[in-house]
CSV table of C-alpha atoms in Angstrom, one decimal:
chain,number,residue,atom,x,y,z
B,185,MET,CA,0.0,-0.1,0.0
B,186,ALA,CA,1.2,3.5,-0.8
B,187,TYR,CA,-0.8,5.0,2.0
B,188,LYS,CA,-2.1,3.9,5.3
B,189,VAL,CA,-4.7,6.1,6.9
B,190,SER,CA,-5.4,5.2,10.6
B,191,TYR,CA,-8.3,6.6,12.6
B,192,PHE,CA,-11.0,5.5,15.0
B,193,ASN,CA,-13.8,3.5,13.2
B,194,ILE,CA,-16.1,6.9,12.8
B,195,THR,CA,-16.0,9.6,10.3
B,196,ALA,CA,-15.2,12.8,12.0
B,197,LEU,CA,-11.3,13.8,11.5
B,198,GLY,CA,-10.5,10.9,9.7
B,199,GLU,CA,-13.1,11.0,6.8
B,200,PRO,CA,-11.5,13.8,5.0
B,201,LEU,CA,-8.3,11.8,4.3
B,202,ARG,CA,-10.7,8.8,3.3
B,203,PHE,CA,-12.5,11.1,0.9
B,204,LEU,CA,-9.4,12.3,-0.8
B,205,CYS,CA,-7.7,8.9,-1.1
B,206,SER,CA,-11.1,7.7,-2.7
B,207,TYR,CA,-11.5,10.6,-4.8
B,208,GLY,CA,-7.9,10.1,-6.5
B,209,ASN,CA,-8.3,6.2,-6.6
B,210,LEU,CA,-4.9,6.1,-4.5
B,211,ASP,CA,-3.7,2.8,-3.2
B,212,TRP,CA,-4.5,3.3,0.2
B,213,GLU,CA,-5.3,1.0,3.4
B,214,ASP,CA,-8.2,2.2,5.6
B,215,PHE,CA,-7.2,1.1,9.1
B,216,ARG,CA,-9.6,1.8,11.8
B,217,VAL,CA,-9.5,1.4,15.6
B,218,GLU,CA,-12.4,0.6,17.7
B,219,TYR,CA,-14.3,3.6,18.8
B,220,THR,CA,-16.0,3.5,22.2
B,221,PRO,CA,-17.7,6.9,23.2
B,222,GLY,CA,-16.5,8.3,26.5
B,223,VAL,CA,-14.2,5.4,27.3
B,224,PRO,CA,-11.0,4.8,25.3
B,225,SER,CA,-11.0,1.2,23.9
B,226,GLN,CA,-8.3,-1.3,25.0
B,227,LYS,CA,-6.8,-1.2,21.4
B,228,TRP,CA,-6.6,2.6,21.4
B,229,LEU,CA,-4.9,2.7,24.8
B,230,GLU,CA,-2.1,0.3,23.4
B,231,LEU,CA,-1.9,2.6,20.3
B,232,LYS,CA,-2.0,6.2,21.7
B,233,SER,CA,1.5,6.2,23.0
B,234,LYS,CA,2.8,5.4,19.6
B,235,MET,CA,1.3,8.2,17.9
B,236,PRO,CA,3.1,11.2,17.2
B,237,TYR,CA,1.0,13.5,19.7
B,238,GLY,CA,-1.1,11.0,21.0
B,239,GLN,CA,-3.9,11.5,18.4
B,240,MET,CA,-5.3,10.4,15.3
B,241,PRO,CA,-5.7,10.4,12.2
B,242,ILE,CA,-2.2,9.5,10.9
B,243,LEU,CA,-0.8,8.9,7.6
B,244,GLU,CA,2.0,6.4,6.9
B,245,HIS,CA,3.9,6.4,3.8
B,246,GLU,CA,7.2,4.5,2.8
B,247,GLY,CA,8.1,4.1,6.6
B,248,LYS,CA,7.4,7.5,7.6
B,249,VAL,CA,4.4,8.8,9.8
B,250,ALA,CA,2.7,12.3,9.8
B,251,HIS,CA,-0.2,13.5,11.9
B,252,GLN,CA,-2.7,16.5,11.9
B,253,SER,CA,-6.0,16.0,9.8
B,254,VAL,CA,-5.7,19.3,7.9
B,255,ALA,CA,-2.1,18.8,7.1
B,256,ILE,CA,-2.4,15.3,5.9
B,257,SER,CA,-5.5,16.4,4.0
B,258,ARG,CA,-3.4,19.1,2.1
B,259,PHE,CA,-0.6,16.6,1.3
B,260,LEU,CA,-3.2,14.2,-0.2
B,261,ALA,CA,-4.9,17.0,-2.1
B,262,LYS,CA,-1.7,17.8,-3.9
B,263,LYS,CA,-1.6,13.9,-4.7
B,264,VAL,CA,-5.1,14.0,-6.3
B,265,LYS,CA,-4.8,17.5,-7.9
B,266,LEU,CA,-7.6,19.1,-5.8
B,267,VAL,CA,-5.5,22.0,-5.0
B,268,GLY,CA,-5.4,25.7,-6.5
B,269,LYS,CA,-3.6,26.8,-9.6
B,270,ASP,CA,-1.4,29.5,-7.7
B,271,ASP,CA,-0.4,30.6,-4.2
B,272,TRP,CA,-3.2,32.9,-3.9
B,273,GLU,CA,-5.8,30.4,-4.7
B,274,ASN,CA,-4.1,28.0,-2.2
B,275,LEU,CA,-4.1,30.6,0.4
B,276,ILE,CA,-8.0,31.1,-0.1
B,277,ILE,CA,-8.4,27.2,0.1
B,278,ASP,CA,-6.3,27.0,3.0
B,279,SER,CA,-8.0,29.8,4.9
B,280,THR,CA,-11.5,28.4,4.1
B,281,VAL,CA,-10.4,24.8,5.3
B,282,ASP,CA,-9.2,26.5,8.7
B,283,THR,CA,-12.3,28.3,9.0
B,284,VAL,CA,-14.2,25.0,8.5
B,285,ALA,CA,-12.0,23.6,11.2
B,286,ASP,CA,-12.5,26.4,13.6
B,287,PHE,CA,-16.4,26.2,13.0
B,288,ARG,CA,-16.0,22.3,13.8
B,289,ALA,CA,-13.9,23.1,17.1
B,290,LYS,CA,-16.4,25.5,18.6
B,291,ILE,CA,-19.2,22.9,18.1
B,292,ALA,CA,-16.8,20.0,19.4
B,293,ARG,CA,-16.0,22.2,22.4
B,294,TYR,CA,-19.8,22.2,23.4
B,295,HIS,CA,-20.3,18.4,22.2
B,296,TYR,CA,-17.4,16.9,24.2
B,297,GLU,CA,-17.7,18.9,27.3
B,298,THR,CA,-18.5,16.8,30.4
B,299,ASP,CA,-19.1,19.4,33.0
B,300,ALA,CA,-22.7,20.2,32.7
B,301,ALA,CA,-22.4,23.8,33.9
B,302,ILE,CA,-19.8,24.6,31.3
B,303,LYS,CA,-21.7,22.8,28.7
B,304,GLU,CA,-24.7,25.1,29.3
B,305,SER,CA,-22.9,28.4,29.3
B,306,VAL,CA,-21.1,27.5,25.8
B,307,LYS,CA,-24.5,26.5,24.4
B,308,GLY,CA,-26.2,30.0,24.1
B,309,PRO,CA,-23.6,31.9,22.1
B,310,LEU,CA,-22.8,28.7,20.1
B,311,PHE,CA,-26.3,28.2,18.7
B,312,THR,CA,-27.5,32.0,18.6
B,313,GLU,CA,-24.3,33.6,17.6
B,314,GLN,CA,-21.4,31.6,16.3
B,315,ILE,CA,-23.2,29.0,14.4
B,316,PRO,CA,-25.4,31.4,12.5
B,317,TYR,CA,-22.3,33.7,11.9
B,318,TYR,CA,-20.2,31.1,10.5
B,319,LEU,CA,-22.9,29.4,8.3
B,320,LYS,CA,-24.0,32.8,6.8
B,321,LYS,CA,-20.4,33.7,5.9
B,322,LEU,CA,-19.7,30.0,4.4
B,323,ASP,CA,-23.1,30.2,2.7
B,324,GLU,CA,-22.0,33.6,0.9
B,325,ALA,CA,-18.9,32.2,-0.2
B,326,ALA,CA,-20.5,29.1,-1.7
B,327,LYS,CA,-23.0,31.4,-3.6
B,328,THR,CA,-20.2,33.6,-4.8
B,329,ASN,CA,-18.2,30.6,-6.1
B,330,GLY,CA,-21.1,28.8,-7.7
B,331,GLY,CA,-21.8,25.9,-5.6
B,332,PHE,CA,-17.8,25.4,-4.2
B,333,LEU,CA,-16.5,26.5,-1.0
B,334,ALA,CA,-13.3,28.3,-1.5
B,335,ILE,CA,-12.8,29.0,-5.3
B,336,ASN,CA,-15.2,28.6,-8.5
B,337,ARG,CA,-14.3,24.9,-8.9
B,338,LEU,CA,-14.1,21.7,-7.0
B,339,THR,CA,-11.1,21.7,-4.3
B,340,TRP,CA,-10.2,19.8,-1.2
B,341,ALA,CA,-11.9,22.6,0.8
B,342,ASP,CA,-15.1,21.2,-0.5
B,343,LEU,CA,-14.2,17.5,0.1
B,344,TYR,CA,-12.9,18.6,3.7
B,345,PHE,CA,-16.1,20.1,4.5
B,346,VAL,CA,-18.7,17.7,3.1
B,347,SER,CA,-17.0,14.5,4.4
B,348,GLN,CA,-17.6,16.2,7.9
B,349,TRP,CA,-21.2,17.2,7.1
B,350,ASP,CA,-22.9,14.3,9.1
B,351,TYR,CA,-20.4,14.6,11.9
B,352,LEU,CA,-21.1,18.2,12.4
B,353,ASN,CA,-24.8,17.7,12.7
B,354,GLY,CA,-24.3,14.8,14.8
B,355,MET,CA,-22.4,17.0,17.3
B,356,ALA,CA,-24.9,19.8,17.2
B,357,GLN,CA,-27.8,17.4,17.2
B,358,ILE,CA,-29.5,19.5,14.7
B,359,ASP,CA,-29.5,20.1,10.9
B,360,LEU,CA,-27.3,22.7,10.7
B,361,PHE,CA,-27.6,23.2,7.0
B,362,SER,CA,-31.3,23.1,6.1
B,363,ASP,CA,-31.4,27.1,5.7
B,364,TYR,CA,-28.4,27.3,3.7
B,365,PRO,CA,-29.1,26.3,0.0
B,366,ASN,CA,-25.7,27.1,-1.2
B,367,LEU,CA,-23.8,24.9,1.3
B,368,GLN,CA,-26.2,22.3,0.1
B,369,LYS,CA,-25.1,22.9,-3.5
B,370,VAL,CA,-21.6,22.2,-2.3
B,371,LYS,CA,-22.6,19.0,-0.7
B,372,LYS,CA,-24.5,18.0,-4.1
B,373,ASN,CA,-21.4,18.9,-6.1
B,374,VAL,CA,-19.0,16.6,-4.0
B,375,LEU,CA,-21.6,13.9,-3.7
B,376,ALA,CA,-22.0,13.9,-7.6
B,377,VAL,CA,-18.3,12.7,-7.9
B,378,GLN,CA,-18.4,9.1,-9.0
B,379,ASN,CA,-15.4,8.0,-6.8
B,380,ILE,CA,-17.2,9.6,-3.6
B,381,LYS,CA,-20.4,8.1,-4.5
B,382,THR,CA,-18.5,4.7,-4.6
B,383,TRP,CA,-16.7,5.4,-1.3
B,384,ILE,CA,-20.1,6.5,0.6
B,385,GLU,CA,-21.7,3.1,-0.7
B,386,LYS,CA,-19.0,1.0,0.2
B,387,ARG,CA,-17.6,2.6,3.5
B,388,PRO,CA,-18.4,0.7,6.9
B,389,LYS,CA,-21.4,2.0,8.6
B,390,THR,CA,-20.6,3.8,11.8
B,391,ILE,CA,-22.2,5.4,14.6
B,392,ILE,CA,-20.9,8.9,13.9
U,143,MET,CA,3.1,48.2,-1.1
U,144,ALA,CA,3.0,44.6,-2.3
U,145,TYR,CA,1.6,43.5,0.8
U,146,LYS,CA,-0.4,45.0,3.7
U,147,VAL,CA,-0.6,43.1,7.0
U,148,SER,CA,-3.5,44.2,9.4
U,149,TYR,CA,-3.6,43.1,12.9
U,150,PHE,CA,-3.8,44.6,16.4
U,151,ASN,CA,-1.0,46.4,17.9
U,152,ILE,CA,0.4,43.3,19.8
U,153,THR,CA,2.5,40.5,18.7
U,154,ALA,CA,0.2,37.2,19.0
U,155,LEU,CA,-1.4,36.0,15.9
U,156,GLY,CA,-0.1,38.9,13.7
U,157,GLU,CA,3.7,38.3,14.5
U,158,PRO,CA,4.2,35.5,12.4
U,159,LEU,CA,3.1,37.3,9.4
U,160,ARG,CA,5.5,40.4,10.5
U,161,PHE,CA,8.4,38.0,11.2
U,162,LEU,CA,8.1,36.5,7.6
U,163,CYS,CA,7.6,39.8,5.6
U,164,SER,CA,10.8,41.1,7.5
U,165,TYR,CA,12.9,37.8,6.9
U,166,GLY,CA,12.2,38.0,3.1
U,167,ASN,CA,12.3,41.6,3.1
U,168,LEU,CA,9.2,42.0,1.3
U,169,ASP,CA,7.5,45.4,0.4
U,170,TRP,CA,4.8,45.5,3.1
U,171,GLU,CA,2.7,47.6,5.3
U,172,ASP,CA,2.5,47.0,9.1
U,173,PHE,CA,-1.0,48.4,9.8
U,174,ARG,CA,-2.1,48.4,13.4
U,175,VAL,CA,-5.3,48.8,15.1
U,176,GLU,CA,-5.2,49.8,18.7
U,177,TYR,CA,-5.6,47.1,21.2
U,178,THR,CA,-7.3,47.6,24.4
U,179,PRO,CA,-7.6,44.3,26.7
U,180,GLY,CA,-11.1,43.3,27.6
U,181,VAL,CA,-12.8,46.0,25.9
U,182,PRO,CA,-12.8,46.3,21.9
U,183,SER,CA,-11.5,49.6,20.8
U,184,GLN,CA,-13.8,52.2,18.7
U,185,LYS,CA,-11.6,51.8,15.8
U,186,TRP,CA,-11.8,48.0,16.0
U,187,LEU,CA,-15.7,48.0,16.3
U,188,GLU,CA,-15.7,50.0,13.1
U,189,LEU,CA,-13.3,47.6,11.1
U,190,LYS,CA,-14.6,44.3,12.5
U,191,SER,CA,-17.8,44.1,10.3
U,192,LYS,CA,-15.4,44.5,7.2
U,193,MET,CA,-13.2,41.7,8.2
U,194,PRO,CA,-14.0,38.4,6.2
U,195,TYR,CA,-14.7,36.5,9.4
U,196,GLY,CA,-14.9,39.6,11.9
U,197,GLN,CA,-11.1,38.7,12.7
U,198,MET,CA,-7.7,39.7,11.9
U,199,PRO,CA,-4.8,39.3,11.1
U,200,ILE,CA,-5.9,39.8,7.3
U,201,LEU,CA,-3.5,40.2,4.3
U,202,GLU,CA,-4.1,42.6,1.5
U,203,HIS,CA,-2.5,42.0,-2.0
U,204,GLU,CA,-3.3,43.3,-5.3
U,205,GLY,CA,-6.9,44.6,-4.1
U,206,LYS,CA,-7.7,41.2,-2.7
U,207,VAL,CA,-7.9,40.2,1.1
U,208,ALA,CA,-7.0,36.9,2.8
U,209,HIS,CA,-7.6,35.9,6.5
U,210,GLN,CA,-6.5,33.1,8.8
U,211,SER,CA,-3.2,33.4,10.5
U,212,VAL,CA,-1.7,30.1,9.5
U,213,ALA,CA,-2.8,30.1,5.9
U,214,ILE,CA,-1.3,33.5,5.5
U,215,SER,CA,2.0,32.5,7.0
U,216,ARG,CA,2.1,29.6,4.7
U,217,PHE,CA,1.4,31.7,1.6
U,218,LEU,CA,4.3,34.3,2.7
U,219,ALA,CA,6.5,31.4,3.6
U,220,LYS,CA,6.3,30.5,-0.1
U,221,LYS,CA,7.4,33.8,-1.1
U,222,VAL,CA,10.4,34.2,1.1
U,223,LYS,CA,11.5,30.6,0.4
U,224,LEU,CA,11.1,29.1,4.0
U,225,VAL,CA,9.1,25.9,2.8
U,226,GLY,CA,10.1,22.4,2.2
U,227,LYS,CA,11.6,21.0,-0.7
U,228,ASP,CA,8.8,18.6,-1.3
U,229,ASP,CA,5.3,17.4,-0.3
U,230,TRP,CA,6.3,15.4,2.5
U,231,GLU,CA,8.5,18.0,4.1
U,232,ASN,CA,5.7,20.6,3.5
U,233,LEU,CA,3.4,17.9,5.4
U,234,ILE,CA,5.8,18.0,8.3
U,235,ILE,CA,6.2,21.7,8.4
U,236,ASP,CA,2.3,22.2,8.0
U,237,SER,CA,1.7,19.5,10.9
U,238,THR,CA,4.3,21.1,13.3
U,239,VAL,CA,2.6,24.7,12.8
U,240,ASP,CA,-0.6,23.2,13.4
U,241,THR,CA,0.5,21.4,16.7
U,242,VAL,CA,2.0,24.9,17.7
U,243,ALA,CA,-1.5,26.5,17.1
U,244,ASP,CA,-3.2,23.5,19.2
U,245,PHE,CA,-0.7,24.4,21.8
U,246,ARG,CA,-1.5,27.9,21.8
U,247,ALA,CA,-5.3,27.6,21.6
U,248,LYS,CA,-5.1,25.5,24.7
U,249,ILE,CA,-3.3,28.1,26.8
U,250,ALA,CA,-5.6,30.9,25.2
U,251,ARG,CA,-8.8,29.0,26.2
U,252,TYR,CA,-7.3,29.4,29.6
U,253,HIS,CA,-6.1,32.9,29.3
U,254,TYR,CA,-9.1,34.6,27.6
U,255,GLU,CA,-11.7,32.6,29.9
U,256,THR,CA,-13.6,35.3,31.8
U,257,ASP,CA,-15.8,32.8,34.0
U,258,ALA,CA,-13.7,32.2,37.1
U,259,ALA,CA,-15.2,28.8,37.7
U,260,ILE,CA,-14.5,27.4,34.3
U,261,LYS,CA,-10.9,29.0,34.2
U,262,GLU,CA,-10.1,27.2,37.4
U,263,SER,CA,-11.4,23.8,36.0
U,264,VAL,CA,-9.2,24.2,32.8
U,265,LYS,CA,-6.0,25.3,34.7
U,266,GLY,CA,-5.2,22.0,36.4
U,267,PRO,CA,-5.1,19.7,33.4
U,268,LEU,CA,-3.5,22.5,31.2
U,269,PHE,CA,-0.4,23.1,33.3
U,270,THR,CA,0.1,19.5,35.0
U,271,GLU,CA,-0.6,17.4,31.7
U,272,GLN,CA,-1.4,19.4,28.3
U,273,ILE,CA,1.6,21.9,28.5
U,274,PRO,CA,4.3,19.4,29.7
U,275,TYR,CA,3.1,17.0,27.2
U,276,TYR,CA,3.3,19.4,24.0
U,277,LEU,CA,6.7,20.8,25.3
U,278,LYS,CA,8.4,17.5,25.8
U,279,LYS,CA,7.3,16.4,22.3
U,280,LEU,CA,8.4,19.6,20.8
U,281,ASP,CA,11.7,19.6,22.3
U,282,GLU,CA,12.1,16.1,21.1
U,283,ALA,CA,11.3,17.4,17.5
U,284,ALA,CA,13.9,20.2,17.9
U,285,LYS,CA,16.6,17.8,19.3
U,286,THR,CA,16.2,15.3,16.3
U,287,ASN,CA,16.4,18.3,13.9
U,288,GLY,CA,19.4,20.0,15.3
U,289,GLY,CA,17.8,23.2,16.6
U,290,PHE,CA,14.9,23.4,14.1
U,291,LEU,CA,11.2,22.5,14.9
U,292,ALA,CA,10.0,20.7,11.7
U,293,ILE,CA,13.0,19.5,9.6
U,294,ASN,CA,16.7,19.8,10.0
U,295,ARG,CA,17.0,23.4,8.7
U,296,LEU,CA,15.0,26.8,9.1
U,297,THR,CA,11.7,26.9,7.8
U,298,TRP,CA,8.5,29.0,8.5
U,299,ALA,CA,7.4,26.5,11.5
U,300,ASP,CA,10.3,28.0,13.4
U,301,LEU,CA,9.3,31.7,12.5
U,302,TYR,CA,5.9,30.8,13.5
U,303,PHE,CA,6.7,29.3,16.8
U,304,VAL,CA,9.3,31.7,17.9
U,305,SER,CA,7.2,34.9,16.9
U,306,GLN,CA,4.8,33.8,19.5
U,307,TRP,CA,7.4,32.9,22.3
U,308,ASP,CA,6.6,36.0,24.3
U,309,TYR,CA,2.8,35.8,23.7
U,310,LEU,CA,2.7,31.9,24.9
U,311,ASN,CA,4.7,32.9,27.9
U,312,GLY,CA,2.4,36.1,28.6
U,313,MET,CA,-0.8,34.2,28.6
U,314,ALA,CA,0.5,31.2,30.7
U,315,GLN,CA,2.3,33.8,33.2
U,316,ILE,CA,5.3,31.5,33.5
U,317,ASP,CA,8.4,31.0,31.5
U,318,LEU,CA,7.1,27.8,29.7
U,319,PHE,CA,10.4,27.1,27.9
U,320,SER,CA,13.2,27.1,30.7
U,321,ASP,CA,13.4,23.5,31.0
U,322,TYR,CA,13.4,22.7,27.3
U,323,PRO,CA,17.0,23.4,25.7
U,324,ASN,CA,16.3,22.6,22.2
U,325,LEU,CA,13.3,24.8,22.1
U,326,GLN,CA,15.7,27.5,23.3
U,327,LYS,CA,18.2,26.6,20.4
U,328,VAL,CA,15.3,27.0,18.0
U,329,LYS,CA,14.5,30.4,19.4
U,330,LYS,CA,18.5,31.3,19.2
U,331,ASN,CA,18.5,30.0,15.6
U,332,VAL,CA,15.7,32.4,14.4
U,333,LEU,CA,16.9,35.2,16.5
U,334,ALA,CA,20.2,34.8,14.7
U,335,VAL,CA,18.7,35.9,11.4
U,336,GLN,CA,20.0,39.5,10.8
U,337,ASN,CA,16.5,40.3,9.4
U,338,ILE,CA,14.6,39.3,12.2
U,339,LYS,CA,17.0,40.8,14.6
U,340,THR,CA,16.7,44.1,12.8
U,341,TRP,CA,12.7,43.7,13.1
U,342,ILE,CA,12.8,42.9,16.6
U,343,GLU,CA,14.8,46.1,17.2
U,344,LYS,CA,12.6,48.4,15.1
U,345,ARG,CA,9.2,46.8,15.8
U,346,PRO,CA,6.7,49.1,18.0
U,347,LYS,CA,7.0,48.2,21.7
U,348,THR,CA,3.6,46.7,22.6
U,349,ILE,CA,1.9,45.4,25.9
U,350,ILE,CA,1.9,41.7,24.7
């Protein structure tokens, strides 16, 4: 195998990598570690100390290891030719991806908070201010770009975003995107790609 | 001016951009907005709604605007030739930068928290677990790379990190790096660059 992607048996931060490998028909292994919400699995406890920063996803290639979901996604995007045509386009793609990552981090901070009082204090501003703010801006960008998130054609920013669509909704426990028709166009454009369609049909069914 | 960098009149997330522009002697404007801790300045309130996602730093170039500190830093790093020699090196640089950004975000979450109870609950794990974990790993990487953070020569990961050195210490209110000799070598290597030295001497003196 040219590439080995290791992540939990969920979508979340591993799914952008799987979308990109599938899109480009790369020679890749989809290695999954059992995921048990709340309590780390035995297998994960064994593996965690071997991970670069105790986290997944990781990418292995020719005996080397890399971590960080966004960084790996960018690397794979170069391999499958979903990057910009010049440095400025790549800047806009990168800033879009980091914005989607910021958006996800805000929802994740709420979702994974175990202290009920903290969770409650985060909830209000998240749902009434932060989420609508980001979604409006992202929807405007998708409108400007004719159904793509960063620039006016398919890039890895679209795959990065759409691969986490269900995960974001799952964490927020609402349909975040129902009022945002241009973000739905982004989803439609990504899911119209035959290799992505095939991947979604054949990927393991998971809880998230 | 070829490039205009806009940020508050502090180091923080704007300083990596200023280090990179200075390193490469780019034709750039250092635009600063008055910073008032806790309360947004009048000038910032006027500007905020014009920013791509209500935040700075931004980069302006040939009538176009981009946001996101890390994405802009990567763009500038290409201009000043502080990137890797191939895609894998760039992946390692990117993952290192994102790890430094994660580290900063954990300290920032503590520093900027206004609810005393939440702040206290975050403090213990941050100082006894998370900070030592990251610093040990980063110091090991710097040792492996002979005094550089990502690969075995100067890259934008080193400038990204060292430009936030005082900001990180200021937020944590301790000297984070005193027990980490290899991270101190990274600092020494960056500050030994004449253009960086000149920048630090001439930059405005700020509260952070």
